Amino acid sequence: MEDSLSPLELRARAGYYQLLAGAFVEEPGCDYLAALRAPEALAELGLAFDADVTDSPLDTLQDVLACEYATLFTTSGGCPPVESSRLTGRLQQEPFHEVKAIYQRCGFELQQGRFAVFEDQLGVELTFVAVLLENQAAALEQGDKAAAWRLEKEIKRFWATHLGRWVRGYATLLERVTEHSFYREIARLLRDFAEAELALLKVKVDDVDGGREVVPKSEIDVLFNPDEPVCGGCEHGKQENRVAA
């Protein structure tokens, strides 16, 4: 475990995860936007928003970004920030089931907000790591180095098997396709943060996402259950009817 990381530093990292998660879990609200474009935040995070963000009234900016959020993340033809979609071209595939199992094992419960999101949605995955970091900080404060070490291993494993495989490529795609400087800068911050976290954690993992605009749909094996009723309209049902005849 990295001895140089104090509880304060772990919580600071957790704050970055939560900040980034806030841009993806739901449409950014006025309070979130005001905090991000404050001079101290711009300086600390290195964000370089254009006038479309810095000079727009907050309520107008919120409405504009709500439309872009829908266009980018929720409508057909967009690029949803969901691991299954980015790696398999389909929702609720193997990554979805894997992270659900990880969350259950770690006692992490998905809190649904205004929008229903999948467990392998980017904002949820980032929030999960933020919670692990908070727990790691608490373990150190309580003198439980063994628990802190286990949590660090959990974070490294999650980056190696999930976040590290798709976040960097996805960030480069989002930076290219977004219309407004808000998501462009958030994408750049996400990419840089991912690189920094992988270096800090000493995790080496290939970027499987690759920033592809079109992700080929993976094949899905559909198993036939002989105990289920057969529909006469489907191919298998037609074959059954021909045999019966």
mmCIF file of C-alpha atoms in Angstrom:
data_model
loop_
_atom_site.group_PDB
_atom_site.id
_atom_site.type_symbol
_atom_site.label_atom_id
_atom_site.label_comp_id
_atom_site.label_asym_id
_atom_site.label_seq_id
_atom_site.Cartn_x
_atom_site.Cartn_y
_atom_site.Cartn_z
ATOM 1 C CA MET A 1 0.000 0.000 0.000
ATOM 2 C CA GLU A 2 1.185 3.522 -0.757
ATOM 3 C CA ASP A 3 2.307 4.850 2.666
ATOM 4 C CA SER A 4 2.453 8.392 1.277
ATOM 5 C CA LEU A 5 -1.314 8.517 0.785
ATOM 6 C CA SER A 6 -2.954 9.989 3.859
ATOM 7 C CA PRO A 7 -6.701 9.887 4.598
ATOM 8 C CA LEU A 8 -6.857 13.520 3.473
ATOM 9 C CA GLU A 9 -5.261 12.661 0.122
ATOM 10 C CA LEU A 10 -7.530 9.651 -0.352
ATOM 11 C CA ARG A 11 -10.589 11.815 0.242
ATOM 12 C CA ALA A 12 -9.265 14.401 -2.198
ATOM 13 C CA ARG A 13 -9.040 11.698 -4.851
ATOM 14 C CA ALA A 14 -12.558 10.565 -3.967
ATOM 15 C CA GLY A 15 -13.696 14.135 -4.557
ATOM 16 C CA TYR A 16 -12.326 14.077 -8.103
ATOM 17 C CA TYR A 17 -14.170 10.826 -8.790
ATOM 18 C CA GLN A 18 -17.420 12.328 -7.496
ATOM 19 C CA LEU A 19 -16.908 15.501 -9.513
ATOM 20 C CA LEU A 20 -16.499 13.540 -12.730
ATOM 21 C CA ALA A 21 -19.358 11.194 -11.847
ATOM 22 C CA GLY A 22 -21.649 14.208 -11.518
ATOM 23 C CA ALA A 23 -21.275 15.001 -15.211
ATOM 24 C CA PHE A 24 -22.548 11.577 -16.287
ATOM 25 C CA VAL A 25 -25.043 10.249 -13.742
ATOM 26 C CA GLU A 26 -27.582 12.910 -14.683
ATOM 27 C CA GLU A 27 -27.942 16.271 -16.383
ATOM 28 C CA PRO A 28 -25.689 18.834 -14.676
ATOM 29 C CA GLY A 29 -27.654 21.149 -12.403
ATOM 30 C CA CYS A 30 -27.102 24.823 -11.681
ATOM 31 C CA ASP A 31 -25.238 24.240 -8.404
ATOM 32 C CA TYR A 32 -22.868 21.777 -10.071
ATOM 33 C CA LEU A 33 -22.218 24.127 -12.984
ATOM 34 C CA ALA A 34 -21.673 27.125 -10.714
ATOM 35 C CA ALA A 35 -19.119 25.193 -8.672
ATOM 36 C CA LEU A 36 -17.249 24.031 -11.785
ATOM 37 C CA ARG A 37 -16.936 27.425 -13.412
ATOM 38 C CA ALA A 38 -15.853 29.211 -10.233
ATOM 39 C CA PRO A 39 -12.371 30.748 -10.750
ATOM 40 C CA GLU A 40 -10.737 28.540 -8.103
ATOM 41 C CA ALA A 41 -12.194 25.384 -9.646
ATOM 42 C CA LEU A 42 -11.102 26.387 -13.145
ATOM 43 C CA ALA A 43 -7.575 26.982 -11.886
ATOM 44 C CA GLU A 44 -7.343 23.793 -9.810
ATOM 45 C CA LEU A 45 -8.806 21.480 -12.445
ATOM 46 C CA GLY A 46 -7.236 23.157 -15.458
ATOM 47 C CA LEU A 47 -10.574 23.499 -17.215
ATOM 48 C CA ALA A 48 -10.657 25.856 -20.202
ATOM 49 C CA PHE A 49 -14.358 26.365 -20.883
ATOM 50 C CA ASP A 50 -15.306 28.627 -23.762
ATOM 51 C CA ALA A 51 -17.707 31.552 -23.489
ATOM 52 C CA ASP A 52 -20.639 29.168 -24.150
ATOM 53 C CA VAL A 53 -20.097 27.952 -20.574
ATOM 54 C CA THR A 54 -18.454 30.823 -18.726
ATOM 55 C CA ASP A 55 -20.672 33.634 -20.036
ATOM 56 C CA SER A 56 -24.087 31.959 -20.198
ATOM 57 C CA PRO A 57 -26.668 32.482 -17.431
ATOM 58 C CA LEU A 58 -26.803 29.347 -15.308
ATOM 59 C CA ASP A 59 -30.435 28.507 -16.083
ATOM 60 C CA THR A 60 -29.793 28.894 -19.814
ATOM 61 C CA LEU A 61 -26.641 26.798 -19.604
ATOM 62 C CA GLN A 62 -28.465 24.099 -17.679
ATOM 63 C CA ASP A 63 -31.159 23.872 -20.374
ATOM 64 C CA VAL A 64 -28.607 23.769 -23.189
ATOM 65 C CA LEU A 65 -26.572 21.032 -21.513
ATOM 66 C CA ALA A 66 -29.702 19.040 -20.700
ATOM 67 C CA CYS A 67 -30.356 18.834 -24.430
ATOM 68 C CA GLU A 68 -26.793 17.813 -25.156
ATOM 69 C CA TYR A 69 -26.866 15.264 -22.346
ATOM 70 C CA ALA A 70 -29.884 13.642 -23.992
ATOM 71 C CA THR A 71 -28.317 13.791 -27.457
ATOM 72 C CA LEU A 72 -25.012 12.320 -26.350
ATOM 73 C CA PHE A 73 -26.021 9.823 -23.718
ATOM 74 C CA THR A 74 -29.656 8.745 -23.943
ATOM 75 C CA THR A 75 -30.904 8.936 -27.532
ATOM 76 C CA SER A 76 -30.442 6.535 -30.402
ATOM 77 C CA GLY A 77 -27.241 7.307 -32.294
ATOM 78 C CA GLY A 78 -25.517 8.792 -29.250
ATOM 79 C CA CYS A 79 -22.607 7.411 -27.264
ATOM 80 C CA PRO A 80 -23.961 6.251 -23.903
ATOM 81 C CA PRO A 81 -21.345 6.181 -21.119
ATOM 82 C CA VAL A 82 -22.012 2.528 -20.359
ATOM 83 C CA GLU A 83 -19.279 -0.106 -20.282
ATOM 84 C CA SER A 84 -21.367 -2.871 -21.884
ATOM 85 C CA SER A 85 -22.344 -0.573 -24.747
ATOM 86 C CA ARG A 86 -18.775 0.608 -25.302
ATOM 87 C CA LEU A 87 -17.197 -2.850 -25.260
ATOM 88 C CA THR A 88 -19.913 -5.103 -26.715
ATOM 89 C CA GLY A 89 -22.260 -2.763 -28.590
ATOM 90 C CA ARG A 90 -25.136 -3.898 -26.381
ATOM 91 C CA LEU A 91 -26.506 -2.994 -22.972
ATOM 92 C CA GLN A 92 -26.533 -5.286 -19.923
ATOM 93 C CA GLN A 93 -23.849 -7.638 -21.145
ATOM 94 C CA GLU A 94 -20.974 -9.304 -19.276
ATOM 95 C CA PRO A 95 -19.499 -6.071 -17.791
ATOM 96 C CA PHE A 96 -22.910 -5.204 -16.361
ATOM 97 C CA HIS A 97 -23.233 -8.545 -14.571
ATOM 98 C CA GLU A 98 -19.638 -8.438 -13.386
ATOM 99 C CA VAL A 99 -19.900 -5.016 -11.759
ATOM 100 C CA LYS A 100 -23.235 -5.928 -10.157
ATOM 101 C CA ALA A 101 -21.512 -8.866 -8.491
ATOM 102 C CA ILE A 102 -18.607 -6.651 -7.393
ATOM 103 C CA TYR A 103 -20.954 -4.067 -5.900
ATOM 104 C CA GLN A 104 -22.836 -6.749 -3.998
ATOM 105 C CA ARG A 105 -19.637 -8.236 -2.637
ATOM 106 C CA CYS A 106 -18.406 -4.809 -1.512
ATOM 107 C CA GLY A 107 -21.726 -3.713 -0.034
ATOM 108 C CA PHE A 108 -22.206 -0.887 -2.537
ATOM 109 C CA GLU A 109 -25.819 -0.060 -3.377
ATOM 110 C CA LEU A 110 -26.789 1.860 -6.494
ATOM 111 C CA GLN A 111 -28.784 4.960 -5.594
ATOM 112 C CA GLN A 112 -31.071 5.864 -8.467
ATOM 113 C CA GLY A 113 -31.480 9.585 -9.068
ATOM 114 C CA ARG A 114 -33.787 11.369 -11.480
ATOM 115 C CA PHE A 115 -32.778 8.924 -14.200
ATOM 116 C CA ALA A 116 -32.492 5.162 -14.054
ATOM 117 C CA VAL A 117 -28.930 4.093 -14.835
ATOM 118 C CA PHE A 118 -27.213 0.768 -15.309
ATOM 119 C CA GLU A 119 -24.652 -0.481 -12.828
ATOM 120 C CA ASP A 120 -21.902 -0.253 -15.461
ATOM 121 C CA GLN A 121 -22.709 3.377 -16.308
ATOM 122 C CA LEU A 122 -19.637 5.596 -16.031
ATOM 123 C CA GLY A 123 -20.992 7.807 -13.260
ATOM 124 C CA VAL A 124 -21.880 4.777 -11.157
ATOM 125 C CA GLU A 125 -18.489 3.113 -11.655
ATOM 126 C CA LEU A 126 -16.715 6.339 -10.666
ATOM 127 C CA THR A 127 -18.946 6.731 -7.620
ATOM 128 C CA PHE A 128 -18.138 3.177 -6.562
ATOM 129 C CA VAL A 129 -14.402 3.890 -6.535
ATOM 130 C CA ALA A 130 -15.033 7.140 -4.640
ATOM 131 C CA VAL A 131 -16.830 5.154 -1.937
ATOM 132 C CA LEU A 132 -13.946 2.664 -1.752
ATOM 133 C CA LEU A 133 -11.499 5.545 -1.304
ATOM 134 C CA GLU A 134 -13.624 7.065 1.463
ATOM 135 C CA ASN A 135 -13.730 3.666 3.162
ATOM 136 C CA GLN A 136 -9.972 3.293 2.763
ATOM 137 C CA ALA A 137 -9.427 6.682 4.401
ATOM 138 C CA ALA A 138 -11.696 5.703 7.294
ATOM 139 C CA ALA A 139 -9.850 2.394 7.716
ATOM 140 C CA LEU A 140 -6.517 4.218 7.973
ATOM 141 C CA GLU A 141 -7.923 6.627 10.530
ATOM 142 C CA GLN A 142 -9.057 3.649 12.591
ATOM 143 C CA GLY A 143 -5.627 2.049 12.337
ATOM 144 C CA ASP A 144 -6.933 -0.892 10.285
ATOM 145 C CA LYS A 145 -4.141 -1.164 7.742
ATOM 146 C CA ALA A 146 -5.268 -4.608 6.596
ATOM 147 C CA ALA A 147 -8.712 -3.283 5.600
ATOM 148 C CA ALA A 148 -7.113 -0.289 3.892
ATOM 149 C CA TRP A 149 -4.844 -2.616 1.932
ATOM 150 C CA ARG A 150 -7.802 -4.778 0.837
ATOM 151 C CA LEU A 151 -9.670 -1.701 -0.374
ATOM 152 C CA GLU A 152 -6.667 -0.504 -2.351
ATOM 153 C CA LYS A 153 -6.426 -3.914 -4.021
ATOM 154 C CA GLU A 154 -10.136 -3.709 -4.828
ATOM 155 C CA ILE A 155 -9.643 -0.312 -6.483
ATOM 156 C CA LYS A 156 -6.682 -1.580 -8.514
ATOM 157 C CA ARG A 157 -8.648 -4.634 -9.607
ATOM 158 C CA PHE A 158 -11.623 -2.510 -10.674
ATOM 159 C CA TRP A 159 -9.415 -0.287 -12.819
ATOM 160 C CA ALA A 160 -7.700 -3.306 -14.354
ATOM 161 C CA THR A 161 -10.909 -5.183 -15.173
ATOM 162 C CA HIS A 162 -13.347 -2.341 -15.859
ATOM 163 C CA LEU A 163 -12.574 1.394 -15.845
ATOM 164 C CA GLY A 164 -9.128 1.039 -17.376
ATOM 165 C CA ARG A 165 -10.483 -0.950 -20.321
ATOM 166 C CA TRP A 166 -12.829 1.738 -21.616
ATOM 167 C CA VAL A 167 -12.667 5.155 -19.928
ATOM 168 C CA ARG A 168 -9.677 6.583 -21.826
ATOM 169 C CA GLY A 169 -10.997 5.678 -25.250
ATOM 170 C CA TYR A 170 -14.473 6.851 -24.386
ATOM 171 C CA ALA A 171 -13.083 10.190 -23.222
ATOM 172 C CA THR A 172 -11.329 10.753 -26.552
ATOM 173 C CA LEU A 173 -14.572 9.994 -28.394
ATOM 174 C CA LEU A 174 -16.604 12.349 -26.225
ATOM 175 C CA GLU A 175 -14.049 15.107 -26.725
ATOM 176 C CA ARG A 176 -14.451 14.751 -30.509
ATOM 177 C CA VAL A 177 -18.223 14.551 -30.803
ATOM 178 C CA THR A 178 -19.481 17.017 -28.210
ATOM 179 C CA GLU A 179 -20.849 20.354 -29.401
ATOM 180 C CA HIS A 180 -20.272 22.484 -26.311
ATOM 181 C CA SER A 181 -17.082 23.155 -24.403
ATOM 182 C CA PHE A 182 -18.528 21.772 -21.159
ATOM 183 C CA TYR A 183 -18.394 18.113 -22.190
ATOM 184 C CA ARG A 184 -15.239 18.698 -24.220
ATOM 185 C CA GLU A 185 -13.405 19.840 -21.095
ATOM 186 C CA ILE A 186 -15.000 17.184 -18.891
ATOM 187 C CA ALA A 187 -13.842 14.557 -21.405
ATOM 188 C CA ARG A 188 -10.311 15.922 -21.370
ATOM 189 C CA LEU A 189 -10.291 15.989 -17.575
ATOM 190 C CA LEU A 190 -11.613 12.418 -17.471
ATOM 191 C CA ARG A 191 -8.905 11.173 -19.834
ATOM 192 C CA ASP A 192 -6.099 12.921 -17.952
ATOM 193 C CA PHE A 193 -7.472 11.764 -14.596
ATOM 194 C CA ALA A 194 -7.692 8.168 -15.798
ATOM 195 C CA GLU A 195 -4.068 8.245 -16.952
ATOM 196 C CA ALA A 196 -2.983 9.733 -13.619
ATOM 197 C CA GLU A 197 -4.916 7.158 -11.592
ATOM 198 C CA LEU A 198 -3.524 4.243 -13.589
ATOM 199 C CA ALA A 199 -0.012 5.576 -13.037
ATOM 200 C CA LEU A 200 -0.615 6.132 -9.323
ATOM 201 C CA LEU A 201 -2.095 2.666 -8.874
ATOM 202 C CA LYS A 202 0.616 1.116 -11.051
ATOM 203 C CA VAL A 203 -2.024 -0.610 -13.179
ATOM 204 C CA LYS A 204 -1.267 -1.431 -16.810
ATOM 205 C CA VAL A 205 -4.293 -2.268 -18.926
ATOM 206 C CA ASP A 206 -5.075 -1.920 -22.626
ATOM 207 C CA ASP A 207 -7.652 0.618 -23.773
ATOM 208 C CA VAL A 208 -10.115 -1.774 -25.399
ATOM 209 C CA ASP A 209 -12.629 0.977 -26.165
ATOM 210 C CA GLY A 210 -10.321 2.809 -28.557
ATOM 211 C CA GLY A 211 -12.672 5.765 -28.954
ATOM 212 C CA ARG A 212 -14.710 3.999 -31.653
ATOM 213 C CA GLU A 213 -17.753 5.880 -32.884
ATOM 214 C CA VAL A 214 -19.436 2.638 -33.921
ATOM 215 C CA VAL A 215 -19.088 -0.428 -31.706
ATOM 216 C CA PRO A 216 -19.917 -3.735 -33.429
ATOM 217 C CA LYS A 217 -22.610 -5.686 -31.622
ATOM 218 C CA SER A 218 -21.296 -8.803 -29.953
ATOM 219 C CA GLU A 219 -22.948 -12.139 -30.634
ATOM 220 C CA ILE A 220 -25.442 -13.332 -28.041
ATOM 221 C CA ASP A 221 -26.026 -17.034 -27.524
ATOM 222 C CA VAL A 222 -29.732 -17.756 -27.054
ATOM 223 C CA LEU A 223 -30.364 -21.077 -25.377
ATOM 224 C CA PHE A 224 -33.581 -22.983 -26.123
ATOM 225 C CA ASN A 225 -35.418 -24.363 -23.104
ATOM 226 C CA PRO A 226 -37.356 -27.489 -24.140
ATOM 227 C CA ASP A 227 -39.684 -27.096 -21.139
ATOM 228 C CA GLU A 228 -40.988 -23.708 -22.301
ATOM 229 C CA PRO A 229 -44.060 -23.418 -24.570
ATOM 230 C CA VAL A 230 -43.140 -23.080 -28.230
ATOM 231 C CA CYS A 231 -44.495 -20.247 -30.336
ATOM 232 C CA GLY A 232 -45.807 -21.499 -33.659
ATOM 233 C CA GLY A 233 -44.721 -18.287 -35.339
ATOM 234 C CA CYS A 234 -41.015 -18.705 -34.652
ATOM 235 C CA GLU A 235 -38.680 -20.886 -36.687
ATOM 236 C CA HIS A 236 -38.314 -23.497 -33.973
ATOM 237 C CA GLY A 237 -42.082 -23.611 -33.515
ATOM 238 C CA LYS A 238 -42.565 -24.080 -37.264
ATOM 239 C CA GLN A 239 -40.160 -27.011 -37.181
ATOM 240 C CA GLU A 240 -42.027 -28.497 -34.220
ATOM 241 C CA ASN A 241 -45.340 -28.145 -36.087
ATOM 242 C CA ARG A 242 -43.904 -29.786 -39.197
ATOM 243 C CA VAL A 243 -42.680 -32.726 -37.141
ATOM 244 C CA ALA A 244 -46.061 -33.054 -35.419
ATOM 245 C CA ALA A 245 -47.824 -32.977 -38.769
#
